[in-house]
């Protein structure tokens, strides 16, 4: 399937065809109909690791592309800087949860209805050719592939796998409570923790 390239101003209707989309201005690829057999629903190549600067554009684009309202975002706390508790969005404030037990290579967006969307994060410093290849690859049939396999196929380093923290002080979540004893995310299959 060939991805459709969209500009920032391209309007989408609820009757849009269910083909993968690549928004090159935002550097986002997204499957409008999630496939529960894939580990990710698309990829996002942010310009930096500053959550306050990057997340508003992602929220707006995902809301527009999927015609849904993002209510919460889950991300790995070691990957991002300047992580706010809430992000202002059109008519609401989106809650941001940051975790250390999730896969640091993904970000999860949750909605009022429907399944969450999991996006593979292409590191901001990635060369343009490799990043664009990754964006396009995640719109293809990747059912059954692990994140490591997707990154290898796109010729990107697999990056750090999910890890367990060494001490309990590093295992506290943003909204209180220790996660000692929780297992790390498997490298295969969809993340099981929803923000």
PDB file of C-alpha atoms in Angstrom:
ATOM      1  CA  UNK A   1       0.000   0.000   0.000  1.00  0.00           C
ATOM      2  CA  UNK A   2       1.391   3.417  -0.887  1.00  0.00           C
ATOM      3  CA  UNK A   3       1.129   5.991   1.897  1.00  0.00           C
ATOM      4  CA  UNK A   4      -0.693   9.218   1.193  1.00  0.00           C
ATOM      5  CA  UNK A   5       1.313  12.378   1.842  1.00  0.00           C
ATOM      6  CA  UNK A   6      -0.619  15.075   3.634  1.00  0.00           C
ATOM      7  CA  UNK A   7       0.231  18.690   4.257  1.00  0.00           C
ATOM      8  CA  UNK A   8      -0.566  20.416   7.544  1.00  0.00           C
ATOM      9  CA  UNK A   9      -3.647  22.035   5.948  1.00  0.00           C
ATOM     10  CA  UNK A  10      -5.200  18.948   4.359  1.00  0.00           C
ATOM     11  CA  UNK A  11      -8.708  18.477   5.819  1.00  0.00           C
ATOM     12  CA  UNK A  12      -9.921  14.978   6.530  1.00  0.00           C
ATOM     13  CA  UNK A  13     -13.515  13.864   6.716  1.00  0.00           C
ATOM     14  CA  UNK A  14     -14.942  10.997   8.705  1.00  0.00           C
ATOM     15  CA  UNK A  15     -15.436   9.225   5.372  1.00  0.00           C
ATOM     16  CA  UNK A  16     -11.722   9.227   4.537  1.00  0.00           C
ATOM     17  CA  UNK A  17     -10.488   5.910   3.165  1.00  0.00           C
ATOM     18  CA  UNK A  18      -8.738   3.646   5.673  1.00  0.00           C
ATOM     19  CA  UNK A  19      -5.303   3.884   4.074  1.00  0.00           C
ATOM     20  CA  UNK A  20      -2.132   4.647   5.980  1.00  0.00           C
ATOM     21  CA  UNK A  21      -1.238   8.315   6.126  1.00  0.00           C
ATOM     22  CA  UNK A  22       2.102  10.066   6.340  1.00  0.00           C
ATOM     23  CA  UNK A  23       2.019  13.697   7.416  1.00  0.00           C
ATOM     24  CA  UNK A  24       5.448  14.823   6.251  1.00  0.00           C
ATOM     25  CA  UNK A  25       5.146  18.312   7.765  1.00  0.00           C
ATOM     26  CA  UNK A  26       4.708  16.823  11.243  1.00  0.00           C
ATOM     27  CA  UNK A  27       6.815  13.752  10.466  1.00  0.00           C
ATOM     28  CA  UNK A  28       4.076  11.341  11.459  1.00  0.00           C
ATOM     29  CA  UNK A  29       2.770   8.121   9.929  1.00  0.00           C
ATOM     30  CA  UNK A  30      -0.433   6.614  11.202  1.00  0.00           C
ATOM     31  CA  UNK A  31      -2.808   3.794  10.390  1.00  0.00           C
ATOM     32  CA  UNK A  32      -6.364   5.152  10.682  1.00  0.00           C
ATOM     33  CA  UNK A  33      -7.653   1.684  11.550  1.00  0.00           C
ATOM     34  CA  UNK A  34      -5.411   0.071  14.187  1.00  0.00           C
ATOM     35  CA  UNK A  35      -4.332  -3.506  13.580  1.00  0.00           C
ATOM     36  CA  UNK A  36      -4.232  -5.364  16.899  1.00  0.00           C
ATOM     37  CA  UNK A  37      -1.690  -7.775  15.390  1.00  0.00           C
ATOM     38  CA  UNK A  38       0.928  -5.023  15.091  1.00  0.00           C
ATOM     39  CA  UNK A  39       3.074  -3.718  17.907  1.00  0.00           C
ATOM     40  CA  UNK A  40       2.707  -0.098  16.675  1.00  0.00           C
ATOM     41  CA  UNK A  41       0.082   1.848  14.744  1.00  0.00           C
ATOM     42  CA  UNK A  42       2.553   4.205  13.113  1.00  0.00           C
ATOM     43  CA  UNK A  43       5.647   6.249  13.854  1.00  0.00           C
ATOM     44  CA  UNK A  44       6.489   9.784  14.924  1.00  0.00           C
ATOM     45  CA  UNK A  45       9.742  11.628  14.299  1.00  0.00           C
ATOM     46  CA  UNK A  46       9.729  14.595  16.700  1.00  0.00           C
ATOM     47  CA  UNK A  47      12.051  17.556  16.196  1.00  0.00           C
ATOM     48  CA  UNK A  48      13.351  17.327  19.792  1.00  0.00           C
ATOM     49  CA  UNK A  49      12.849  15.429  23.045  1.00  0.00           C
ATOM     50  CA  UNK A  50      11.120  18.429  24.698  1.00  0.00           C
ATOM     51  CA  UNK A  51       7.649  17.075  25.546  1.00  0.00           C
ATOM     52  CA  UNK A  52       6.142  20.518  26.163  1.00  0.00           C
ATOM     53  CA  UNK A  53       7.191  21.687  22.691  1.00  0.00           C
ATOM     54  CA  UNK A  54       6.437  18.489  20.753  1.00  0.00           C
ATOM     55  CA  UNK A  55       3.253  17.005  22.212  1.00  0.00           C
ATOM     56  CA  UNK A  56       0.726  19.741  21.265  1.00  0.00           C
ATOM     57  CA  UNK A  57       1.413  19.261  17.544  1.00  0.00           C
ATOM     58  CA  UNK A  58       1.206  15.479  17.867  1.00  0.00           C
ATOM     59  CA  UNK A  59      -2.118  15.681  19.737  1.00  0.00           C
ATOM     60  CA  UNK A  60      -3.612  18.031  17.142  1.00  0.00           C
ATOM     61  CA  UNK A  61      -2.453  15.867  14.219  1.00  0.00           C
ATOM     62  CA  UNK A  62      -3.655  12.570  15.690  1.00  0.00           C
ATOM     63  CA  UNK A  63      -7.032  14.112  16.601  1.00  0.00           C
ATOM     64  CA  UNK A  64      -7.367  15.420  13.039  1.00  0.00           C
ATOM     65  CA  UNK A  65      -6.173  12.277  11.268  1.00  0.00           C
ATOM     66  CA  UNK A  66      -8.271   9.852  13.323  1.00  0.00           C
ATOM     67  CA  UNK A  67     -11.236  12.149  13.955  1.00  0.00           C
ATOM     68  CA  UNK A  68     -10.993  11.288  17.671  1.00  0.00           C
ATOM     69  CA  UNK A  69     -10.149  13.266  20.796  1.00  0.00           C
ATOM     70  CA  UNK A  70      -6.898  12.403  22.578  1.00  0.00           C
ATOM     71  CA  UNK A  71      -7.439  12.369  26.336  1.00  0.00           C
ATOM     72  CA  UNK A  72      -4.167  10.981  27.657  1.00  0.00           C
ATOM     73  CA  UNK A  73      -0.610  10.340  26.551  1.00  0.00           C
ATOM     74  CA  UNK A  74       1.794   7.831  28.061  1.00  0.00           C
ATOM     75  CA  UNK A  75       5.527   8.111  27.533  1.00  0.00           C
ATOM     76  CA  UNK A  76       8.804   6.931  29.031  1.00  0.00           C
ATOM     77  CA  UNK A  77      10.220   9.434  31.494  1.00  0.00           C
ATOM     78  CA  UNK A  78      13.887   8.836  30.639  1.00  0.00           C
ATOM     79  CA  UNK A  79      13.419   9.695  26.950  1.00  0.00           C
ATOM     80  CA  UNK A  80      11.681  13.071  27.304  1.00  0.00           C
ATOM     81  CA  UNK A  81      12.556  16.412  28.902  1.00  0.00           C
ATOM     82  CA  UNK A  82      10.172  19.089  30.215  1.00  0.00           C
ATOM     83  CA  UNK A  83       7.292  16.661  30.699  1.00  0.00           C
ATOM     84  CA  UNK A  84       4.149  18.504  31.808  1.00  0.00           C
ATOM     85  CA  UNK A  85       1.274  16.900  33.716  1.00  0.00           C
ATOM     86  CA  UNK A  86      -1.220  18.288  31.206  1.00  0.00           C
ATOM     87  CA  UNK A  87      -1.028  19.660  27.658  1.00  0.00           C
ATOM     88  CA  UNK A  88      -3.544  22.267  26.487  1.00  0.00           C
ATOM     89  CA  UNK A  89      -5.465  21.052  23.467  1.00  0.00           C
ATOM     90  CA  UNK A  90      -8.538  22.228  21.625  1.00  0.00           C
ATOM     91  CA  UNK A  91     -11.224  22.614  24.308  1.00  0.00           C
ATOM     92  CA  UNK A  92      -9.486  20.427  26.900  1.00  0.00           C
ATOM     93  CA  UNK A  93      -6.304  19.555  28.711  1.00  0.00           C
ATOM     94  CA  UNK A  94      -4.673  16.219  27.824  1.00  0.00           C
ATOM     95  CA  UNK A  95      -3.203  14.297  30.754  1.00  0.00           C
ATOM     96  CA  UNK A  96       0.385  13.134  30.388  1.00  0.00           C
ATOM     97  CA  UNK A  97       1.586  10.060  32.242  1.00  0.00           C
ATOM     98  CA  UNK A  98       5.253   9.227  32.356  1.00  0.00           C
ATOM     99  CA  UNK A  99       6.498   5.784  33.170  1.00  0.00           C
ATOM    100  CA  UNK A 100       9.735   3.868  33.477  1.00  0.00           C
ATOM    101  CA  UNK A 101       8.319   0.389  33.009  1.00  0.00           C
ATOM    102  CA  UNK A 102       7.040   1.025  29.471  1.00  0.00           C
ATOM    103  CA  UNK A 103       9.055   0.597  26.299  1.00  0.00           C
ATOM    104  CA  UNK A 104      11.041   3.845  25.857  1.00  0.00           C
ATOM    105  CA  UNK A 105      10.759   3.569  22.075  1.00  0.00           C
ATOM    106  CA  UNK A 106       6.989   4.154  21.957  1.00  0.00           C
ATOM    107  CA  UNK A 107       4.384   6.722  22.956  1.00  0.00           C
ATOM    108  CA  UNK A 108       0.748   5.804  23.622  1.00  0.00           C
ATOM    109  CA  UNK A 109      -2.285   8.026  22.982  1.00  0.00           C
ATOM    110  CA  UNK A 110      -5.595   7.115  24.621  1.00  0.00           C
ATOM    111  CA  UNK A 111      -9.076   8.285  23.661  1.00  0.00           C
ATOM    112  CA  UNK A 112     -12.543   8.310  25.199  1.00  0.00           C
ATOM    113  CA  UNK A 113     -13.555   5.446  22.925  1.00  0.00           C
ATOM    114  CA  UNK A 114     -11.639   2.902  20.910  1.00  0.00           C
ATOM    115  CA  UNK A 115      -8.267   1.307  21.322  1.00  0.00           C
ATOM    116  CA  UNK A 116      -5.203   3.371  22.217  1.00  0.00           C
ATOM    117  CA  UNK A 117      -2.745   4.259  19.472  1.00  0.00           C
ATOM    118  CA  UNK A 118       0.884   3.236  19.921  1.00  0.00           C
ATOM    119  CA  UNK A 119       3.499   5.131  17.920  1.00  0.00           C
ATOM    120  CA  UNK A 120       7.122   4.165  17.426  1.00  0.00           C
ATOM    121  CA  UNK A 121       9.351   7.140  18.242  1.00  0.00           C
ATOM    122  CA  UNK A 122      12.052   7.825  15.683  1.00  0.00           C
ATOM    123  CA  UNK A 123      14.782   9.665  17.635  1.00  0.00           C
ATOM    124  CA  UNK A 124      14.967  13.352  16.721  1.00  0.00           C
ATOM    125  CA  UNK A 125      18.608  13.145  15.628  1.00  0.00           C
ATOM    126  CA  UNK A 126      17.981  10.371  13.099  1.00  0.00           C
ATOM    127  CA  UNK A 127      19.150  11.006   9.530  1.00  0.00           C
ATOM    128  CA  UNK A 128      16.294  12.041   7.237  1.00  0.00           C
ATOM    129  CA  UNK A 129      16.521   9.019   4.897  1.00  0.00           C
ATOM    130  CA  UNK A 130      16.402   6.496   7.737  1.00  0.00           C
ATOM    131  CA  UNK A 131      13.626   8.366   9.560  1.00  0.00           C
ATOM    132  CA  UNK A 132      11.465   8.660   6.450  1.00  0.00           C
ATOM    133  CA  UNK A 133      11.990   4.968   5.703  1.00  0.00           C
ATOM    134  CA  UNK A 134      10.813   4.139   9.223  1.00  0.00           C
ATOM    135  CA  UNK A 135       7.724   6.358   8.860  1.00  0.00           C
ATOM    136  CA  UNK A 136       6.790   4.586   5.630  1.00  0.00           C
ATOM    137  CA  UNK A 137       7.614   1.122   6.950  1.00  0.00           C
ATOM    138  CA  UNK A 138       5.156   1.447   9.844  1.00  0.00           C
ATOM    139  CA  UNK A 139       2.308   2.060   7.373  1.00  0.00           C
ATOM    140  CA  UNK A 140       2.965  -1.303   5.716  1.00  0.00           C
ATOM    141  CA  UNK A 141       2.033  -4.784   6.888  1.00  0.00           C
ATOM    142  CA  UNK A 142       4.168  -5.233   9.990  1.00  0.00           C
ATOM    143  CA  UNK A 143       1.888  -7.723  11.769  1.00  0.00           C
ATOM    144  CA  UNK A 144       3.859 -10.057  13.992  1.00  0.00           C
ATOM    145  CA  UNK A 145       7.034  -7.948  13.898  1.00  0.00           C
ATOM    146  CA  UNK A 146       8.692  -6.765  17.109  1.00  0.00           C
ATOM    147  CA  UNK A 147       9.906  -3.202  17.563  1.00  0.00           C
ATOM    148  CA  UNK A 148      13.487  -4.473  17.242  1.00  0.00           C
ATOM    149  CA  UNK A 149      12.607  -6.148  13.927  1.00  0.00           C
ATOM    150  CA  UNK A 150      10.964  -2.970  12.607  1.00  0.00           C
ATOM    151  CA  UNK A 151      13.996  -0.882  13.567  1.00  0.00           C
ATOM    152  CA  UNK A 152      16.379  -3.417  12.034  1.00  0.00           C
ATOM    153  CA  UNK A 153      14.385  -3.482   8.793  1.00  0.00           C
ATOM    154  CA  UNK A 154      14.480   0.336   8.722  1.00  0.00           C
ATOM    155  CA  UNK A 155      18.236   0.180   9.402  1.00  0.00           C
ATOM    156  CA  UNK A 156      17.971   2.068  12.693  1.00  0.00           C
ATOM    157  CA  UNK A 157      19.672   1.026  15.925  1.00  0.00           C
ATOM    158  CA  UNK A 158      17.311  -1.023  18.068  1.00  0.00           C
ATOM    159  CA  UNK A 159      17.967   1.353  20.956  1.00  0.00           C
ATOM    160  CA  UNK A 160      17.607   0.512  24.580  1.00  0.00           C
ATOM    161  CA  UNK A 161      15.102  -2.204  25.352  1.00  0.00           C
ATOM    162  CA  UNK A 162      12.701  -1.765  28.254  1.00  0.00           C
ATOM    163  CA  UNK A 163      14.578  -2.168  31.493  1.00  0.00           C
ATOM    164  CA  UNK A 164      13.919  -2.569  35.166  1.00  0.00           C
ATOM    165  CA  UNK A 165      15.291   0.135  37.456  1.00  0.00           C
ATOM    166  CA  UNK A 166      18.023  -0.893  39.859  1.00  0.00           C
ATOM    167  CA  UNK A 167      16.631   0.771  42.979  1.00  0.00           C
ATOM    168  CA  UNK A 168      13.201   1.569  44.355  1.00  0.00           C
ATOM    169  CA  UNK A 169      13.686   5.354  44.264  1.00  0.00           C
ATOM    170  CA  UNK A 170      13.760   5.196  40.472  1.00  0.00           C
ATOM    171  CA  UNK A 171      10.621   3.035  40.332  1.00  0.00           C
ATOM    172  CA  UNK A 172       7.970   5.566  41.434  1.00  0.00           C
ATOM    173  CA  UNK A 173       5.354   6.746  38.989  1.00  0.00           C
ATOM    174  CA  UNK A 174       4.239  10.326  38.324  1.00  0.00           C
ATOM    175  CA  UNK A 175       0.912   9.940  40.132  1.00  0.00           C
ATOM    176  CA  UNK A 176       2.259   8.099  43.150  1.00  0.00           C
ATOM    177  CA  UNK A 177       2.889   4.510  43.952  1.00  0.00           C
ATOM    178  CA  UNK A 178       5.797   2.217  43.537  1.00  0.00           C
ATOM    179  CA  UNK A 179       5.950  -0.177  40.638  1.00  0.00           C
ATOM    180  CA  UNK A 180       8.418  -2.516  42.312  1.00  0.00           C
ATOM    181  CA  UNK A 181       7.921  -6.019  41.087  1.00  0.00           C
ATOM    182  CA  UNK A 182       6.141  -5.089  37.871  1.00  0.00           C
ATOM    183  CA  UNK A 183       7.505  -6.796  34.824  1.00  0.00           C
ATOM    184  CA  UNK A 184       8.999  -4.815  31.980  1.00  0.00           C
ATOM    185  CA  UNK A 185       7.199  -4.725  28.644  1.00  0.00           C
ATOM    186  CA  UNK A 186       7.869  -7.618  26.285  1.00  0.00           C
ATOM    187  CA  UNK A 187       9.635  -6.757  23.054  1.00  0.00           C
ATOM    188  CA  UNK A 188       6.952  -8.565  21.031  1.00  0.00           C
ATOM    189  CA  UNK A 189       3.296  -7.628  20.905  1.00  0.00           C
ATOM    190  CA  UNK A 190       1.379  -4.512  21.867  1.00  0.00           C
ATOM    191  CA  UNK A 191       2.243  -2.775  25.141  1.00  0.00           C
ATOM    192  CA  UNK A 192      -0.146  -3.960  27.821  1.00  0.00           C
ATOM    193  CA  UNK A 193      -0.055  -0.898  30.049  1.00  0.00           C
ATOM    194  CA  UNK A 194      -2.433   1.819  28.949  1.00  0.00           C
ATOM    195  CA  UNK A 195      -1.865   5.300  30.346  1.00  0.00           C
TER     196      UNK A 195
END
